[in-house]
Short mmCIF file of C-alpha atoms and ligand atoms in Angstrom, two decimals:
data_model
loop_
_atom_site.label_atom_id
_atom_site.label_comp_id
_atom_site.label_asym_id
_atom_site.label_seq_id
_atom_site.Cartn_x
_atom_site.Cartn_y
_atom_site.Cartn_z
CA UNK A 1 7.96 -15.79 -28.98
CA UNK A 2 5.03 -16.90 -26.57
CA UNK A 3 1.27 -16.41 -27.18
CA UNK A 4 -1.91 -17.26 -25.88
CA UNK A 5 -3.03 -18.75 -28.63
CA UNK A 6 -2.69 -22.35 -27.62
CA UNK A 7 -4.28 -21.05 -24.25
CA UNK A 8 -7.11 -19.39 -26.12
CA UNK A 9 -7.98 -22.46 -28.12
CA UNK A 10 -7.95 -24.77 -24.26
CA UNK A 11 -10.34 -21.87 -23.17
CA UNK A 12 -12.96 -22.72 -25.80
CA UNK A 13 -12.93 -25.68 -24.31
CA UNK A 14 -13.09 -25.19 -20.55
CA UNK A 15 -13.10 -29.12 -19.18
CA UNK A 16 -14.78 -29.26 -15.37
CA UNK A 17 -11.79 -28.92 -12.73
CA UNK A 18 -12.98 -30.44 -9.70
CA UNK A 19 -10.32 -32.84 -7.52
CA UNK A 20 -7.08 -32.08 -7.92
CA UNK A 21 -4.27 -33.49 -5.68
CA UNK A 22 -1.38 -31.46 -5.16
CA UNK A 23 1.83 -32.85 -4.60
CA UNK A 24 4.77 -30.84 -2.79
CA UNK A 25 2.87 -28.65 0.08
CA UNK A 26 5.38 -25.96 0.21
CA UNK A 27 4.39 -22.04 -0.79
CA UNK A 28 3.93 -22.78 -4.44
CA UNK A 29 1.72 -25.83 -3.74
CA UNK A 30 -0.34 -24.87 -0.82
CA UNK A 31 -0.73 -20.96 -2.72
CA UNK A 32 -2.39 -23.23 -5.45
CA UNK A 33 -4.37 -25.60 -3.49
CA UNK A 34 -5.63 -22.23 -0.99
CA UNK A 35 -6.64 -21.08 -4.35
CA UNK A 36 -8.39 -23.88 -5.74
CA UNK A 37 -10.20 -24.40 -2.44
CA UNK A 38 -10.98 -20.36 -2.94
CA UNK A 39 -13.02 -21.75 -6.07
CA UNK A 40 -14.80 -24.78 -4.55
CA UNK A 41 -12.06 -27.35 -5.94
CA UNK A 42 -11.64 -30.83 -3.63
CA UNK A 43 -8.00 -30.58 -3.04
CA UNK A 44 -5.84 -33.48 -1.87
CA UNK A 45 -2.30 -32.71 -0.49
CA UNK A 46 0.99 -34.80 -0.14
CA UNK A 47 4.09 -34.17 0.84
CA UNK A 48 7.32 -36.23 2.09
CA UNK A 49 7.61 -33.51 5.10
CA UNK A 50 4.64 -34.89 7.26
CA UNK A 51 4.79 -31.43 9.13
CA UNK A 52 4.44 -29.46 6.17
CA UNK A 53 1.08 -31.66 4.63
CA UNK A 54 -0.03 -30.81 8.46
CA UNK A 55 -0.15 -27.07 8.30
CA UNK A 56 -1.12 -27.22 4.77
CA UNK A 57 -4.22 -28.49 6.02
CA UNK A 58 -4.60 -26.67 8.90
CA UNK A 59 -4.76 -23.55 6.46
CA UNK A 60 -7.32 -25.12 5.17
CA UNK A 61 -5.21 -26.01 1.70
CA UNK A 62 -7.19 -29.37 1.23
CA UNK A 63 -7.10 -32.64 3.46
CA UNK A 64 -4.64 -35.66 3.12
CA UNK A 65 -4.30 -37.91 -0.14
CA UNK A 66 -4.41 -41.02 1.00
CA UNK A 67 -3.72 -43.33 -1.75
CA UNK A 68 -4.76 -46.75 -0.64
CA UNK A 69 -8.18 -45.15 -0.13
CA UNK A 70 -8.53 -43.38 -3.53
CA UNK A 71 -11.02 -45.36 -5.63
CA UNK A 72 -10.53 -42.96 -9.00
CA UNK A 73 -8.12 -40.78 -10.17
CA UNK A 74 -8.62 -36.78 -9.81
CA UNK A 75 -8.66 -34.42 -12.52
CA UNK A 76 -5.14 -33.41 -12.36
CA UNK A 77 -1.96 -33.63 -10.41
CA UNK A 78 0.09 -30.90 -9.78
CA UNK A 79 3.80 -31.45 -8.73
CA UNK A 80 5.21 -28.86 -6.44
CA UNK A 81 8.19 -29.90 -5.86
CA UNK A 82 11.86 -29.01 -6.90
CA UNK A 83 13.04 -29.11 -10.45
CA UNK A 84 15.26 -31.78 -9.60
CA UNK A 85 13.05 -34.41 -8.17
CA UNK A 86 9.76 -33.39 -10.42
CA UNK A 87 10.68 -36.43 -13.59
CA UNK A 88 10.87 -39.33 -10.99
CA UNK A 89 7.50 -37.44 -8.71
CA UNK A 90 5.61 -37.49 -12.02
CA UNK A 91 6.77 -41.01 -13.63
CA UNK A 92 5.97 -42.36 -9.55
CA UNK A 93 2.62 -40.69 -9.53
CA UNK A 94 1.72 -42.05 -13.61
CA UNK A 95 2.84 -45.88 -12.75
CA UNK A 96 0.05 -45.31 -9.39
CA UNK A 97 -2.64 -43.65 -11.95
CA UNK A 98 -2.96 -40.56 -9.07
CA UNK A 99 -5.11 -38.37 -12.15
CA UNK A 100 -6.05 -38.00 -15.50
CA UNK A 101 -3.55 -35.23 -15.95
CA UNK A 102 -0.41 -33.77 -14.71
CA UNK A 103 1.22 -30.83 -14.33
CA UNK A 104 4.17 -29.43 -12.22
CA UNK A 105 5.49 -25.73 -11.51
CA UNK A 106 8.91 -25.65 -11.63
CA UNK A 107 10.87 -22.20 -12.74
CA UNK A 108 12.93 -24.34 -15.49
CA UNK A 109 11.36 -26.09 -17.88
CA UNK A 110 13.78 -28.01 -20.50
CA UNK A 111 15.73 -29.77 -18.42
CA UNK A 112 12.53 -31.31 -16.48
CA UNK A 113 10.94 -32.39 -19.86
CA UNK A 114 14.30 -33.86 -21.13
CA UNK A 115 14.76 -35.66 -18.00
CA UNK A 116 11.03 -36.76 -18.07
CA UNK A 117 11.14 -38.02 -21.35
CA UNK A 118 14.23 -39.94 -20.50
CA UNK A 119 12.33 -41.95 -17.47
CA UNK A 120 9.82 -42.66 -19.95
CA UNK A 121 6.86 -40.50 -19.07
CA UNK A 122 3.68 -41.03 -20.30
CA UNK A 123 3.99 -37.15 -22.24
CA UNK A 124 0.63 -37.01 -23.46
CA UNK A 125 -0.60 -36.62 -19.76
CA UNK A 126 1.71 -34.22 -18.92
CA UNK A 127 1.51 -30.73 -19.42
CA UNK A 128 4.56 -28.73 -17.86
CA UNK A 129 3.58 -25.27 -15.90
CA UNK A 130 5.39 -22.16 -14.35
CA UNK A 131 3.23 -19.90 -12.61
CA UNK A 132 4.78 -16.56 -12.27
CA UNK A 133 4.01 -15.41 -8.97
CA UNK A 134 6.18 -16.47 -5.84
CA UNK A 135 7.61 -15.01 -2.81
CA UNK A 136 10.86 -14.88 -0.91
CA UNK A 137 10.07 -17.29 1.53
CA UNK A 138 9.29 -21.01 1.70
CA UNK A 139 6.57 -23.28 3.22
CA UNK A 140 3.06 -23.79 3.44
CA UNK A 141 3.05 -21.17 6.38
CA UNK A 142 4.35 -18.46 4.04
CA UNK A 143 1.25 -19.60 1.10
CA UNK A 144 -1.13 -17.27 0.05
CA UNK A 145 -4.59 -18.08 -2.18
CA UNK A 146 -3.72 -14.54 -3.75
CA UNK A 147 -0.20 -15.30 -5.27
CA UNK A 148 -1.22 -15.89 -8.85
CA UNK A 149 -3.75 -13.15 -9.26
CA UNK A 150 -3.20 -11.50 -12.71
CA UNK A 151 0.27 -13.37 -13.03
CA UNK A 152 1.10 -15.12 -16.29
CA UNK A 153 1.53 -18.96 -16.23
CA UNK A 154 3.38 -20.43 -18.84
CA UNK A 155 2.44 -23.63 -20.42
CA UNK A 156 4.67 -25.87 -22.03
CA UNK A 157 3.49 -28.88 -23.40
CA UNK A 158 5.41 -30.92 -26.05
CA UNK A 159 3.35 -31.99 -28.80
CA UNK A 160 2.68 -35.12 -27.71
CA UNK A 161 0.41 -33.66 -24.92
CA UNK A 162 -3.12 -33.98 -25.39
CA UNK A 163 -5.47 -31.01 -26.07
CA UNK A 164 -8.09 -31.99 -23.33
CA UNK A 165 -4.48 -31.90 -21.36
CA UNK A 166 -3.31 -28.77 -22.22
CA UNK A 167 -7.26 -26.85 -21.77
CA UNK A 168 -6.93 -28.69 -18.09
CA UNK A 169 -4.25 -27.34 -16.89
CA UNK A 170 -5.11 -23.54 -18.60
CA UNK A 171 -8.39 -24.16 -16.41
CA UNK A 172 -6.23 -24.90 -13.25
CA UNK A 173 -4.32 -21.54 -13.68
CA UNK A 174 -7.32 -19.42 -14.17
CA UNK A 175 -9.12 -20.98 -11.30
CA UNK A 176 -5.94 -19.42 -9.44
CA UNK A 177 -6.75 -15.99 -11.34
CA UNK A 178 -3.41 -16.13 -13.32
CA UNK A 179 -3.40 -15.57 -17.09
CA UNK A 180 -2.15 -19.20 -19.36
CA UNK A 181 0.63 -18.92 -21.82
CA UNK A 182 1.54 -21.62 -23.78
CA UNK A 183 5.45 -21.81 -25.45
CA UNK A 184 8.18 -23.79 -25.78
CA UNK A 185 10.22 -24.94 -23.60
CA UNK A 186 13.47 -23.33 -24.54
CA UNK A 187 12.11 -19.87 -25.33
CA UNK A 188 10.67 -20.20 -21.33
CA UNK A 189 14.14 -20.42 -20.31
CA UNK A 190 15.60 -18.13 -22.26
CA UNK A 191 11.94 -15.34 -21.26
CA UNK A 192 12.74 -16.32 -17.34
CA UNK A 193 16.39 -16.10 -17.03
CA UNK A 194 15.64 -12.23 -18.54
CA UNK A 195 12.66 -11.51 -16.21
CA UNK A 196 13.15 -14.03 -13.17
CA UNK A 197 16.81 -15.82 -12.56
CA UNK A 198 19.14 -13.18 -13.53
CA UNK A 199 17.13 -10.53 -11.76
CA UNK A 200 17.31 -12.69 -8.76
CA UNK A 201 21.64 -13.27 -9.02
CA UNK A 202 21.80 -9.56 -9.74
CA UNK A 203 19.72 -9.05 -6.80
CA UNK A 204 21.72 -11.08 -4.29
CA UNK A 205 25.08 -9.44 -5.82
CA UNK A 206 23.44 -6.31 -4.10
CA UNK A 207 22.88 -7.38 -1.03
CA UNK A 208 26.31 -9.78 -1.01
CA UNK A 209 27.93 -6.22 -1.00
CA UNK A 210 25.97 -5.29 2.19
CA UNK A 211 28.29 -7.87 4.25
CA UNK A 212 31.03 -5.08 3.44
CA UNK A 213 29.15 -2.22 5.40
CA UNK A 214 29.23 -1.04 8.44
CA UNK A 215 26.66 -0.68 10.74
CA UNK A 216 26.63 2.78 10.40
CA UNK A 217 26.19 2.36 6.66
CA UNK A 218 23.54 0.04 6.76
CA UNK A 219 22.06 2.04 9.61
CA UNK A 220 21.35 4.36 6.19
CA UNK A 221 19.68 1.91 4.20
CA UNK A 222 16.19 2.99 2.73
CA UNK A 223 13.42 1.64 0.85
CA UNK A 224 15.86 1.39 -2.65
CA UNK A 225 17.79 -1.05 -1.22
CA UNK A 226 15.14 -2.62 0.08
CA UNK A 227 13.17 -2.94 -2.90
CA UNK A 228 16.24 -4.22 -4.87
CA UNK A 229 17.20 -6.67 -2.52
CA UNK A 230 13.75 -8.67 -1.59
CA UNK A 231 14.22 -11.60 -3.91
CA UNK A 232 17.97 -11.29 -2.47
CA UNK A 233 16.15 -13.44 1.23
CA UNK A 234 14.87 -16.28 -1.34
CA UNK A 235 16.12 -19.97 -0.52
CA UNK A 236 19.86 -20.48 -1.30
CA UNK A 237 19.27 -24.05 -2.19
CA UNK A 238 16.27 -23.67 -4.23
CA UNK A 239 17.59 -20.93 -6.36
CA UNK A 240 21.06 -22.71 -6.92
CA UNK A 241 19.04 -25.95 -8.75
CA UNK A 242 16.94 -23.29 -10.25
CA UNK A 243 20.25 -21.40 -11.83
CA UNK A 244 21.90 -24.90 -12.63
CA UNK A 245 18.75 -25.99 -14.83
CA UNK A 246 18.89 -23.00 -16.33
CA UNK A 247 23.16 -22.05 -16.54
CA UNK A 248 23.74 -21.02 -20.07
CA UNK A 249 20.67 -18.74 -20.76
CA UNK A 250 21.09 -17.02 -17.16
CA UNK A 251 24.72 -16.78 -17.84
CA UNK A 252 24.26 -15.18 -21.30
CA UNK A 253 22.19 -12.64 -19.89
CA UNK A 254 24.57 -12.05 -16.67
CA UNK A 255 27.24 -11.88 -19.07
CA UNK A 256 25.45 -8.83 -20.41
CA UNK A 257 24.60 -6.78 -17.16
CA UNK A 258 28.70 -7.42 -16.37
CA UNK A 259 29.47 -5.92 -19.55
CA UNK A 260 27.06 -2.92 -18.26
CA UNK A 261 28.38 -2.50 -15.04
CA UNK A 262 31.86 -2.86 -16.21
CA UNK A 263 31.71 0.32 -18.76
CA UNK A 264 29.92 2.35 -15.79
CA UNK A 265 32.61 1.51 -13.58
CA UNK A 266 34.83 2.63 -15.78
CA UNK A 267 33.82 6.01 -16.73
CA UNK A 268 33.48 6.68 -13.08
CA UNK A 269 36.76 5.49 -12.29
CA UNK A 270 37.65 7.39 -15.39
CA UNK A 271 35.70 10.99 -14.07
CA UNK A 272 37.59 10.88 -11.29
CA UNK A 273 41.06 10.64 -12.74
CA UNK A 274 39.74 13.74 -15.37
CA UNK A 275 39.49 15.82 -11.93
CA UNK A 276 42.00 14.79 -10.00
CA UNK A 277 44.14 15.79 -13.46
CA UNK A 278 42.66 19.29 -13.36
CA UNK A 279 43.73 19.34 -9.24
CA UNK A 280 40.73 19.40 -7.83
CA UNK A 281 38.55 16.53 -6.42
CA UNK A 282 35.37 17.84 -6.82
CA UNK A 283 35.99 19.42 -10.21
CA UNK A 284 34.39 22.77 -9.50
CA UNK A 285 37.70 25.22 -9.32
CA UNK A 286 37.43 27.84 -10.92
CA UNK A 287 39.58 29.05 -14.56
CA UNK A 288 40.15 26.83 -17.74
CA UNK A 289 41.66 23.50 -16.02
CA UNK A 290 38.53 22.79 -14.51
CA UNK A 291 35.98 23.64 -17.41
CA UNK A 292 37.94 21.94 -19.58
CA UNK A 293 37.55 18.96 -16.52
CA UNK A 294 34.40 19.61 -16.95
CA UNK A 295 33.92 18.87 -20.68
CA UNK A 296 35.91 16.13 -20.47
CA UNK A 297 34.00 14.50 -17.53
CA UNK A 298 30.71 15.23 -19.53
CA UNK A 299 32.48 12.94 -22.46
CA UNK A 300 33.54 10.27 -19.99
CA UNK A 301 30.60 9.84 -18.47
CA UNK A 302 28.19 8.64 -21.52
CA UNK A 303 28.35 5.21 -20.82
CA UNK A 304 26.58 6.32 -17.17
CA UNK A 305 23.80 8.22 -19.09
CA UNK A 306 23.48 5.65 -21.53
CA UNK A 307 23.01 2.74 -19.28
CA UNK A 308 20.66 4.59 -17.18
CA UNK A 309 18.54 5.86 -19.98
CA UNK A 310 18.05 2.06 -20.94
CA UNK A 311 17.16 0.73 -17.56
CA UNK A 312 14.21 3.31 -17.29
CA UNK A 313 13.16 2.43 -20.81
CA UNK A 314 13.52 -1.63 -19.85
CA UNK A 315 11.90 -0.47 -16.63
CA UNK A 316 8.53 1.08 -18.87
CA UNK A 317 8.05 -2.32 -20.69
CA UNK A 318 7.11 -3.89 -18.26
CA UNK A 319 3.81 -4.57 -18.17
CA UNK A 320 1.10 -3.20 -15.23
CA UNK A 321 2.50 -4.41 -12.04
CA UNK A 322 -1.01 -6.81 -11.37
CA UNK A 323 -1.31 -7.51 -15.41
CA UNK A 324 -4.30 -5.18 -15.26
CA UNK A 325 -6.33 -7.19 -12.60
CA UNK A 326 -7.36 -5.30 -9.64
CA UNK A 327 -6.44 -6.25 -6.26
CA UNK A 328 -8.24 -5.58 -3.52
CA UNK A 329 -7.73 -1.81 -2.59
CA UNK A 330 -6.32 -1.27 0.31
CA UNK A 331 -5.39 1.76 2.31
CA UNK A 332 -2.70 1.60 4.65
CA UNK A 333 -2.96 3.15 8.29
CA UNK A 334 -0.05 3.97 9.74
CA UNK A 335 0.18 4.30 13.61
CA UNK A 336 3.23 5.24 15.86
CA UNK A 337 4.43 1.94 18.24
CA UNK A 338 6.73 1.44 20.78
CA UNK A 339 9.22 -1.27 20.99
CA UNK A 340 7.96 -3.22 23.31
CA UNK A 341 6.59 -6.80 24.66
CA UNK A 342 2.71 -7.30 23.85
CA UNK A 343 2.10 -3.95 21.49
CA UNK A 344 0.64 -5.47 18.87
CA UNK A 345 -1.36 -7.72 20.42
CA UNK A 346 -3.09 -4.75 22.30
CA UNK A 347 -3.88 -2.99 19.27
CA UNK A 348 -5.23 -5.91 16.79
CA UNK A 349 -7.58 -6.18 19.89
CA UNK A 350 -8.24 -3.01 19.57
CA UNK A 351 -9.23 -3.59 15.83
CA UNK A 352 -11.01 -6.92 16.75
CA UNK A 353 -13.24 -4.86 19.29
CA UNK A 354 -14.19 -2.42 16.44
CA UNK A 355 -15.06 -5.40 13.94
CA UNK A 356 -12.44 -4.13 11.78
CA UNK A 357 -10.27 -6.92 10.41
CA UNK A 358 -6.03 -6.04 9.56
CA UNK A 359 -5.36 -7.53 6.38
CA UNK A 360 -1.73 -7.07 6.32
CA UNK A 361 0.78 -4.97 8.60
CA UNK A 362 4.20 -4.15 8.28
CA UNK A 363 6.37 -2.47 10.52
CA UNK A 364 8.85 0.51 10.13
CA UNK A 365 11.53 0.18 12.96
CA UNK A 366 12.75 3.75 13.43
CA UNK A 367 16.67 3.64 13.82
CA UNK A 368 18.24 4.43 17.64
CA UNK A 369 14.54 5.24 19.22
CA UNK A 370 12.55 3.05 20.75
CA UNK A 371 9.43 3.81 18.61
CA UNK A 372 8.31 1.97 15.18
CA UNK A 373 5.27 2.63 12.97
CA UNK A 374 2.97 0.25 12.19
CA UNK A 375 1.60 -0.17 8.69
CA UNK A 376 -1.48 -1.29 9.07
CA UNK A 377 -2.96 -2.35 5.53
CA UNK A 378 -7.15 -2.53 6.05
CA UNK A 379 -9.95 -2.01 3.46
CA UNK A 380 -11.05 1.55 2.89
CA UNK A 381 -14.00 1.73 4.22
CA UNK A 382 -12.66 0.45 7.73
CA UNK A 383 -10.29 3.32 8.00
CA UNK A 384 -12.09 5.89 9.96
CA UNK A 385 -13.80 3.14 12.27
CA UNK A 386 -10.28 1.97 12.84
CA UNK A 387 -8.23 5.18 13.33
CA UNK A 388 -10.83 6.72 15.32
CA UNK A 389 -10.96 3.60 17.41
CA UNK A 390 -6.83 3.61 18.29
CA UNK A 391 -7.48 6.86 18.94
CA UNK A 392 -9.92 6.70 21.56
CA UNK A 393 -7.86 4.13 23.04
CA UNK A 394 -4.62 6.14 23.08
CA UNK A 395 -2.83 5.36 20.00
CA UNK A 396 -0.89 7.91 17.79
CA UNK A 397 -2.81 7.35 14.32
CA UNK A 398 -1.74 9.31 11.34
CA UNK A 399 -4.66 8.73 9.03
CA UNK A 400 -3.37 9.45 5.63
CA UNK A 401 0.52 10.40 6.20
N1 NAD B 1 9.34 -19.74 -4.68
C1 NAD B 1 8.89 -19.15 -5.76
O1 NAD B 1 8.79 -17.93 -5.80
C2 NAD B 1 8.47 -20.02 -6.93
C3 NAD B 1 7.63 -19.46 -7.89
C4 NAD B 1 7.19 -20.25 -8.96
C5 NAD B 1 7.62 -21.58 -9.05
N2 NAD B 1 8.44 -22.08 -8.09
C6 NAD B 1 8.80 -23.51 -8.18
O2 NAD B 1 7.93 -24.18 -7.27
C7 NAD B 1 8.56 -25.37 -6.80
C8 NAD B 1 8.41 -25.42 -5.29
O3 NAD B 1 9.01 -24.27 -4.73
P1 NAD B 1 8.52 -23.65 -3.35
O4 NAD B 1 8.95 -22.23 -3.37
O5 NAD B 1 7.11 -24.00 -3.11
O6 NAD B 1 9.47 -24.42 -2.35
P2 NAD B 1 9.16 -24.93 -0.87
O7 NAD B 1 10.48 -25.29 -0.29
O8 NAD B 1 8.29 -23.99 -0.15
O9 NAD B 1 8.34 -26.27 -1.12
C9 NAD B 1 8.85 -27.42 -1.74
C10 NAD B 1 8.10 -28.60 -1.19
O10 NAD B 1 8.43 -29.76 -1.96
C11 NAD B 1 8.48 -30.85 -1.07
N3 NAD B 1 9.20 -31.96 -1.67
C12 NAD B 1 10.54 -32.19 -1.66
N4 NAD B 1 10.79 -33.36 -2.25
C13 NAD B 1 9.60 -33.87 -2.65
C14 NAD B 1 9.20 -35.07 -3.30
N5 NAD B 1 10.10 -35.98 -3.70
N6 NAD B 1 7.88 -35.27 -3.52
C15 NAD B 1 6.96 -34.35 -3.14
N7 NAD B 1 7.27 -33.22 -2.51
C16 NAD B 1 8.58 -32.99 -2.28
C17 NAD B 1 9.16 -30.27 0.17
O11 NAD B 1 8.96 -31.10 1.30
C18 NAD B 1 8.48 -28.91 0.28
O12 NAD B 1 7.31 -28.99 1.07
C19 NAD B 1 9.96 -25.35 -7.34
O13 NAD B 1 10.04 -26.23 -8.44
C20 NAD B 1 10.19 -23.91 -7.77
O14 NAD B 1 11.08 -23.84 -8.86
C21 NAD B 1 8.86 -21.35 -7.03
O1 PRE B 2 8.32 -12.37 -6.28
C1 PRE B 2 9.19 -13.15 -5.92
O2 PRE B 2 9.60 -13.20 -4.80
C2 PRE B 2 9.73 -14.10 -6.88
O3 PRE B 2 10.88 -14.39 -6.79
C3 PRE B 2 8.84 -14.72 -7.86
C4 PRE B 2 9.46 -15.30 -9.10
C5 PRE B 2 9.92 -14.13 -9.99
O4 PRE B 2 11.11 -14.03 -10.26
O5 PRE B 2 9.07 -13.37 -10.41
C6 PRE B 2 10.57 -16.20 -8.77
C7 PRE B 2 10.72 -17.42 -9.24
C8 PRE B 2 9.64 -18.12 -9.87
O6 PRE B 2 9.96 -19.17 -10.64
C9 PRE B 2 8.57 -17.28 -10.31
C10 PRE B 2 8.40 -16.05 -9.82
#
């Protein structure tokens, strides 16, 4: 379907990308522009939200665009805004001559080209991106320079977009460490409602069933849950423009899980009407009613194996969770906390005092005592400065647990 071949051929020819202005500061944009500014780009930021353009630049993202005072254009535009507002964005920002190029980064790509093409465009400028990397959250304040490292980023320029274009905007995601992809538009829909937008509805049909627990139940949750339900905490809004662009391939592919989950449910249902036949619940009473169960159940239940035999082999394809790039390497500390007012506050100072810096933390809240542990994510060689630092200061550290 996709290759990198269009990619490969833009990388031959790797044009200079050195002001870019990126429009729509939310956690897509500002991730790209924290990036870029990672690489020694001039970024220029805009955004309708005047608070959001604010912290964008407070992150140090870029500083303002201001138009009236821009005598040339930059080297390309980017347009991080959503799906449905990107055509009239990009026609706005062509009719002001804002760059040479464009680009924007929304999850669906067909419908914005269509609906580009239809405001009339200028397509040979425009060169339409998707950078796979994102997060649950929203906002500049949630935007990290890391977020495309090793991702792919699909290009998908119609072919009335230039080649200087298209090697532009394969630049731009590089600078941002991600990996450029050129295909069509229509085979990106149909790749991303398999990998991305049904995912994402399955995902939230998870946690939708949590609203039926009690707390006891959910008192049980663990890290499975957990990990199936992240993309679950995403923007309602957001995703339901993203799943409208994008209805019929996401619903082909839905229709498919249903069909999965629909044969599973049934041999289950199915298992337990085989024992409850042989008069026993569990299935394990002894004599020939319940081996005979027992054969039975082991026919009724293929479906089960099957379906779980394909989701770890759909699991293994996927390639290496970074694409092969290594991230920074860090080793996680974790210390015990109490639940209380000005904890971690007390022990970042402690880290600040021993020069080491926290590069991430998360927190484990332990159930019905008033204790957590803290996760506290540091490069390896500040590990032993660090633990043996909390510990001279009090702190229960459990260096490598
Ligand atoms: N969230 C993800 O994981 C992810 C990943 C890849 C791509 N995307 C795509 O990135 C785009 C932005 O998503 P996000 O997650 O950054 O959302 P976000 O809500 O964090 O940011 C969107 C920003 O667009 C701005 N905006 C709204 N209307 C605008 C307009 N007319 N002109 C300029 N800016 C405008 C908003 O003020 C906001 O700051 C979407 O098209 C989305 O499909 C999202
Ligand atoms: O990691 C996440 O939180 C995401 O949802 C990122 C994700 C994805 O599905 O991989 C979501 C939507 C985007 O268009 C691209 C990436």
């Amino acid at each position: 379907m996709g290759n990198s071949k269009g990619a490969d051929e833009a990388a031959d020819h790797r044009p200079p990308v050195r002001r870019v202005a990126v429009v729509g500061t939310g956690l897509i944009g500002t991730s790209i522009a924290l990036a870029l500014r990672d690489r020694g780009v001039d970024v220029l930021l805009s955004d309708p939200d005047a608070a959001s353009v604010r912290l964008a630049c407070d992150l140090g993202a870029g500083s303002v665009l201001d138009e009236s005072a821009q005598s040339r254009p930059v080297d390309i535009a980017v347009i991080a805004a959503p799906p449905a507002v990107i055509p009239a964005v990009l026609r706005g920002a062509q009719d002001r001559g804002l760059a040479h190029v464009y680009t924007d980064v929304a999850s669906v790509k067909a419908s914005v080209l269509t609906e580009a093409e239809r405001l009339g465009c200028d397509m040979a400028t425009f060169v339409p991106g998707h950078p796979m990397g994102g997060r649950e959250k929203h906002g500049p304040g949630a935007a990290r320079a890391d977020l495309f490292l090793g991702r792919s980023w699909a290009l998908c320029p119609t072919g009335k977009a230039g080649s200087e274009a298209v090697a532009a905007v394969a630049e731009l995601a590089r600078l941002c460490g991600a990996d450029p992809l050129v295909l069509e538009a229509e085979a990106h829909d149909r790749a991303v409602a398999l990998v991305s937008h049904a995912p994402h509805v399955a995902s939230s049909a998870v946690a939708a069933r949590l609203l039926s627990g009690d707390d006891t139940a959910l008192t049980l949750a663990g890290q499975g849950v957990r990990d199936v339900t992240r993309v679950a905490g995403g923007d309602p809004a957001m995703w339901t423009e993203i799943l409208t662009h994008n209805a019929v391939p996401v619903a082909d592919v839905l229709r498919g899980m249903a069909a999965d989950l629909a044969a599973t449910a049934d041999a289950l249902h199915a298992l337990g009407a085989v024992r409850e036949a042989a008069g026993d619940g569990d299935g394990h009473e002894a004599g020939t009613s319940a081996g005979a169960a027992d054969r039975a159940g082991d026919d009724v239940l293929e479906p089960v194996r099957d379906l779980l035999a394909r989701g770890r082999s759909g699991q293994e394809r996927l390639p290496g969770k970074h694409g092969g790039v290594k991230l920074p390497d860090y080793t996680v500390l974790p210390v015990v906390i109490p639940d209380e007012p000005g904890v971690l506050g007390r022990m970042f100072a402690v880290a600040a005092d021993a020069g080491v810096n926290i590069e991430d933390v998360r927190i484990e809240h332990t159930p019905g005592l008033p204790l957590g542990v803290a996760q506290l994510y540091v490069l390896p060689a500040a590990v032993d400065p660090l633990a043996r630092a909390l510990s001279d200061d009090g702190w229960s550290v459990h260096a490598g647990a």
